[in-house]
mmCIF file of C-alpha atoms in Angstrom:
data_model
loop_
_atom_site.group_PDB
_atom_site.id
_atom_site.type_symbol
_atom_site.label_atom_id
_atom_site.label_comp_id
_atom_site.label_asym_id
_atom_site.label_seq_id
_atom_site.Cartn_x
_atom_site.Cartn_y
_atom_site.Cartn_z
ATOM 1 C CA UNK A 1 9.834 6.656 1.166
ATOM 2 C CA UNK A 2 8.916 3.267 0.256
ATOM 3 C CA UNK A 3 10.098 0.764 -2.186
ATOM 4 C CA UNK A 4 6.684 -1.301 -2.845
ATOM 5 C CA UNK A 5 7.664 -4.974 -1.587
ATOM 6 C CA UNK A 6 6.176 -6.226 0.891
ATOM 7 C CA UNK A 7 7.281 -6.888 4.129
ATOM 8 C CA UNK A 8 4.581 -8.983 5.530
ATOM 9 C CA UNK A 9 0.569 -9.085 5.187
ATOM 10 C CA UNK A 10 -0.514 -8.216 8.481
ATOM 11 C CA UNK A 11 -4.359 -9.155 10.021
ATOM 12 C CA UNK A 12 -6.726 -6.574 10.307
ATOM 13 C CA UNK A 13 -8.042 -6.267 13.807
ATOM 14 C CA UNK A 14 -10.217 -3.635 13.993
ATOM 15 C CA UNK A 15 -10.936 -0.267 11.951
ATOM 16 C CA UNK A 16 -13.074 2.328 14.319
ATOM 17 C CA UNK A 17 -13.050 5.673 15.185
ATOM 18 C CA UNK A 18 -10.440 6.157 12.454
ATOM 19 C CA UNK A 19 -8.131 4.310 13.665
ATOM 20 C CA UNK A 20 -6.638 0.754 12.447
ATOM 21 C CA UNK A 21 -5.656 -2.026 14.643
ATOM 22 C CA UNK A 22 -3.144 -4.551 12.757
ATOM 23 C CA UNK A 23 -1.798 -7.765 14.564
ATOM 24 C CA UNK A 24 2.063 -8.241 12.408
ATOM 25 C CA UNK A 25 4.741 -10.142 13.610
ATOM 26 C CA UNK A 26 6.595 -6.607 12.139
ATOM 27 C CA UNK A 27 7.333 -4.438 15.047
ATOM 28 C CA UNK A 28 7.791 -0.628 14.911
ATOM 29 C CA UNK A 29 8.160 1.940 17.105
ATOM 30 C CA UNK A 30 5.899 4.773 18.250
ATOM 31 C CA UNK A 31 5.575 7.145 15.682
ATOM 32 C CA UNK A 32 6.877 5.200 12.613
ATOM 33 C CA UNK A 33 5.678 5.929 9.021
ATOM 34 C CA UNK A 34 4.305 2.387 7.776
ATOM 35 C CA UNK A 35 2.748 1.843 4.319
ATOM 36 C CA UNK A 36 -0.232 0.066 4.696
ATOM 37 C CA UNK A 37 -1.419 -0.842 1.249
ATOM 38 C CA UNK A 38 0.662 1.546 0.404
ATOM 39 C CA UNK A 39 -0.427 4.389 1.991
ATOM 40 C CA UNK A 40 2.357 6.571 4.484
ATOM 41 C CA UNK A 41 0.129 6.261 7.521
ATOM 42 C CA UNK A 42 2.432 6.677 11.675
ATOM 43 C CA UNK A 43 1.859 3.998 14.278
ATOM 44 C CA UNK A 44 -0.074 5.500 17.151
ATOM 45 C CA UNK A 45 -0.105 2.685 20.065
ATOM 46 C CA UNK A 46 1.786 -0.584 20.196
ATOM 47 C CA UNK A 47 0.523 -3.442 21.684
ATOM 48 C CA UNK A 48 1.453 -7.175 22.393
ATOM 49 C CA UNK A 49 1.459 -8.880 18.774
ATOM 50 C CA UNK A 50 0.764 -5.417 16.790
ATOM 51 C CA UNK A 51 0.134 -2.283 16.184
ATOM 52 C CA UNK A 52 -2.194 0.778 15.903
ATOM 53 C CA UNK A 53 -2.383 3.917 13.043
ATOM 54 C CA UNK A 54 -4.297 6.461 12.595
ATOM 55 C CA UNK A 55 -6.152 7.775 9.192
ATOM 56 C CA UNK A 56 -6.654 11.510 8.762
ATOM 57 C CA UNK A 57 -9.374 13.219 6.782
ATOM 58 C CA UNK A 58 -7.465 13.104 3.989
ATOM 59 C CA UNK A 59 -6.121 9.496 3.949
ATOM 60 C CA UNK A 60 -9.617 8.547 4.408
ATOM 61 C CA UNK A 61 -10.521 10.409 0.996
ATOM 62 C CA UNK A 62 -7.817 8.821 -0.801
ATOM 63 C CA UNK A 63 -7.960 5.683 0.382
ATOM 64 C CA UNK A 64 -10.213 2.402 0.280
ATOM 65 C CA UNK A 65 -11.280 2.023 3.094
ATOM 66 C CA UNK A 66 -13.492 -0.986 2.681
ATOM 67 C CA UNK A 67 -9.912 -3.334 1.374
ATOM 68 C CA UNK A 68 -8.911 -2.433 5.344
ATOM 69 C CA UNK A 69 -11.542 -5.484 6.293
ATOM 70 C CA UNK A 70 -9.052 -8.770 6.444
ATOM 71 C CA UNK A 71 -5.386 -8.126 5.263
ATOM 72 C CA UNK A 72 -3.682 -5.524 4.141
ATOM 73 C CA UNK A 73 0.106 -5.265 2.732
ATOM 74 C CA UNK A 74 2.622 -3.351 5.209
ATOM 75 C CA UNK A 75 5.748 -1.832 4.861
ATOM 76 C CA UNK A 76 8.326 -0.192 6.785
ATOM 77 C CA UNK A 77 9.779 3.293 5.651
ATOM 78 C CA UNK A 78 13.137 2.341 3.765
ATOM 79 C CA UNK A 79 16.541 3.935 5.575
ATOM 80 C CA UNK A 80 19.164 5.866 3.570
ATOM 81 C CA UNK A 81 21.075 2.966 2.500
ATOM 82 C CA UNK A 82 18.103 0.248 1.857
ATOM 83 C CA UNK A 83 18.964 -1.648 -1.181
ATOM 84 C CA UNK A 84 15.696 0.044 -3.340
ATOM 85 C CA UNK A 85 14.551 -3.366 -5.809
ATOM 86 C CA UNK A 86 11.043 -2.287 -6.671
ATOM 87 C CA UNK A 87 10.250 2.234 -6.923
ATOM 88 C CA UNK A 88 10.897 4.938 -4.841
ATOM 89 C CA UNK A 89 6.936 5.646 -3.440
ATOM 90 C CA UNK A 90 5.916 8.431 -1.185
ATOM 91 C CA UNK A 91 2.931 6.692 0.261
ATOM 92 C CA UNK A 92 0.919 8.867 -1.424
ATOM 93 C CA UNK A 93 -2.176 7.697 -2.918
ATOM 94 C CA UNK A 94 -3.087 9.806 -6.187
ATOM 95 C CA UNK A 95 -6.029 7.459 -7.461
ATOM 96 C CA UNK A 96 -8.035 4.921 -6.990
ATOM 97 C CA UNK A 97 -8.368 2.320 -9.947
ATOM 98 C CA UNK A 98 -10.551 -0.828 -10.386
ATOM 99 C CA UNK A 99 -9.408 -4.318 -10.753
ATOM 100 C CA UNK A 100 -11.246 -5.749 -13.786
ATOM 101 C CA UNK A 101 -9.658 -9.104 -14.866
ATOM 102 C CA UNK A 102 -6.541 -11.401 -13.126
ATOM 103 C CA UNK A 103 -5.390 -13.492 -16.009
ATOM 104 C CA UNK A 104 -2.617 -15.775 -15.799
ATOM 105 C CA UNK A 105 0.120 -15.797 -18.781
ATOM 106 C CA UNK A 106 3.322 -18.005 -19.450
ATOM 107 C CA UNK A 107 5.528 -15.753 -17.469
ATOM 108 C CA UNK A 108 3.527 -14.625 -14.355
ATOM 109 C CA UNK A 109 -0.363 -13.112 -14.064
ATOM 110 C CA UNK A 110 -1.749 -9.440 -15.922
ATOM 111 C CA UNK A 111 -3.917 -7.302 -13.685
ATOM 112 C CA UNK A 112 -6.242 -5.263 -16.204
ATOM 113 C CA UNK A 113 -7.029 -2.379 -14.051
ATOM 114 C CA UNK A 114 -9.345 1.383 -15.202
ATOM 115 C CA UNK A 115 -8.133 4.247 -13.789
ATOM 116 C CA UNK A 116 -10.085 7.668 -14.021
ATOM 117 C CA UNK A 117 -9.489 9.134 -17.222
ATOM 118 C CA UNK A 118 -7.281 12.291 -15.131
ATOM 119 C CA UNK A 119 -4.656 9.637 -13.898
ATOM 120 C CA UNK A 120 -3.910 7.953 -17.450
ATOM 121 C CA UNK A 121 -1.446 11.306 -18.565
ATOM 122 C CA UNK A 122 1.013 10.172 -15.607
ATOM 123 C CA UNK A 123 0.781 6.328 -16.925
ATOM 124 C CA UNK A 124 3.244 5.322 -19.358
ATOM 125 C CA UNK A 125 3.931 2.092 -20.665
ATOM 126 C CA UNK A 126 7.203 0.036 -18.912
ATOM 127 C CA UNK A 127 6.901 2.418 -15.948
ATOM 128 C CA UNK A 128 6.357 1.632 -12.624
ATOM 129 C CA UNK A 129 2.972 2.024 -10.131
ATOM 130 C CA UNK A 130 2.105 0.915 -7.150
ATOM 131 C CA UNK A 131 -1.079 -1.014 -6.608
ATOM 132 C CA UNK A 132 -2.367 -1.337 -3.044
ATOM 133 C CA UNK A 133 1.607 -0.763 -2.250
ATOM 134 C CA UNK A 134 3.053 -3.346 -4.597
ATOM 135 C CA UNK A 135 5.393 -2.531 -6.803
ATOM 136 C CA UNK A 136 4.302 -3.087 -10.740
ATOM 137 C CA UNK A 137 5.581 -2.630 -13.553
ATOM 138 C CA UNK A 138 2.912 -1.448 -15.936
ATOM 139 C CA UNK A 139 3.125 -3.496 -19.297
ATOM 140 C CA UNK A 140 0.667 -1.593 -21.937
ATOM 141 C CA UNK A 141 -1.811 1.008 -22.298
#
């Protein structure tokens, strides 16, 4: 489980052969669930500086893949105990939406995003969903 904030924006290294390479400051261990824009994805190899995970088939489906060129949010699986400030997430990615307009208000900025019309019955306004991991609240309909 996840929480959707951000523990640090880690640099893309490489993505081949279904696997990601990430150089993070963050340091896991072998085998950890990470969200990586917040997707539940395990750490495969460690090396000096970062870290390596692997995308299934169906990650690959359900995922992005071409926002997994420069940076990409990660975040480490929350412990029983974590203090939870944004949503409980699974890491599992339901839809893919479309950023249409950033537009900056008095109190903060409004991301106008489209989702396919199948995803809109689990949307409700003042709930929460997470875009590329973060934690949002969503404002109106």
């Amino acid at each position: 489980m996840f929480n959707g904030l951000i523990r640090e924006i880690a640099k893309v290294q490489s993505y081949q052969n279904n696997t990601l390479s990430l150089k993070a400051k963050y340091r896991p261990n072998l085998g950890d669930s990470i969200a990586v824009n917040g997707a539940c994805l395990s750490v495969t190899k460690l090396y000096e500086g970062g870290f390596e995970v692997e995308l299934s088939r169906e990650s690959r489906t359900h995922i992005a893949i071409e926002n997994l060129k420069d940076k990409v949010h990660i975040e480490p699986a929350l412990r029983y105990g974590d203090r939870i400030d944004g949503h409980l997430m699974q890491g599992h990615i339901d839809f893919i939406g479309t950023l249409e307009k950033i537009q900056k208000d008095e109190n903060g900025v409004d991301f106008y995003i489209s989702l396919p019309k199948e995803a809109m019955k689990f949307m409700a306004e003042k709930g929460s969903i997470a875009v590329d991991g973060v934690s949002l609240t969503i404002n109106e309909i």
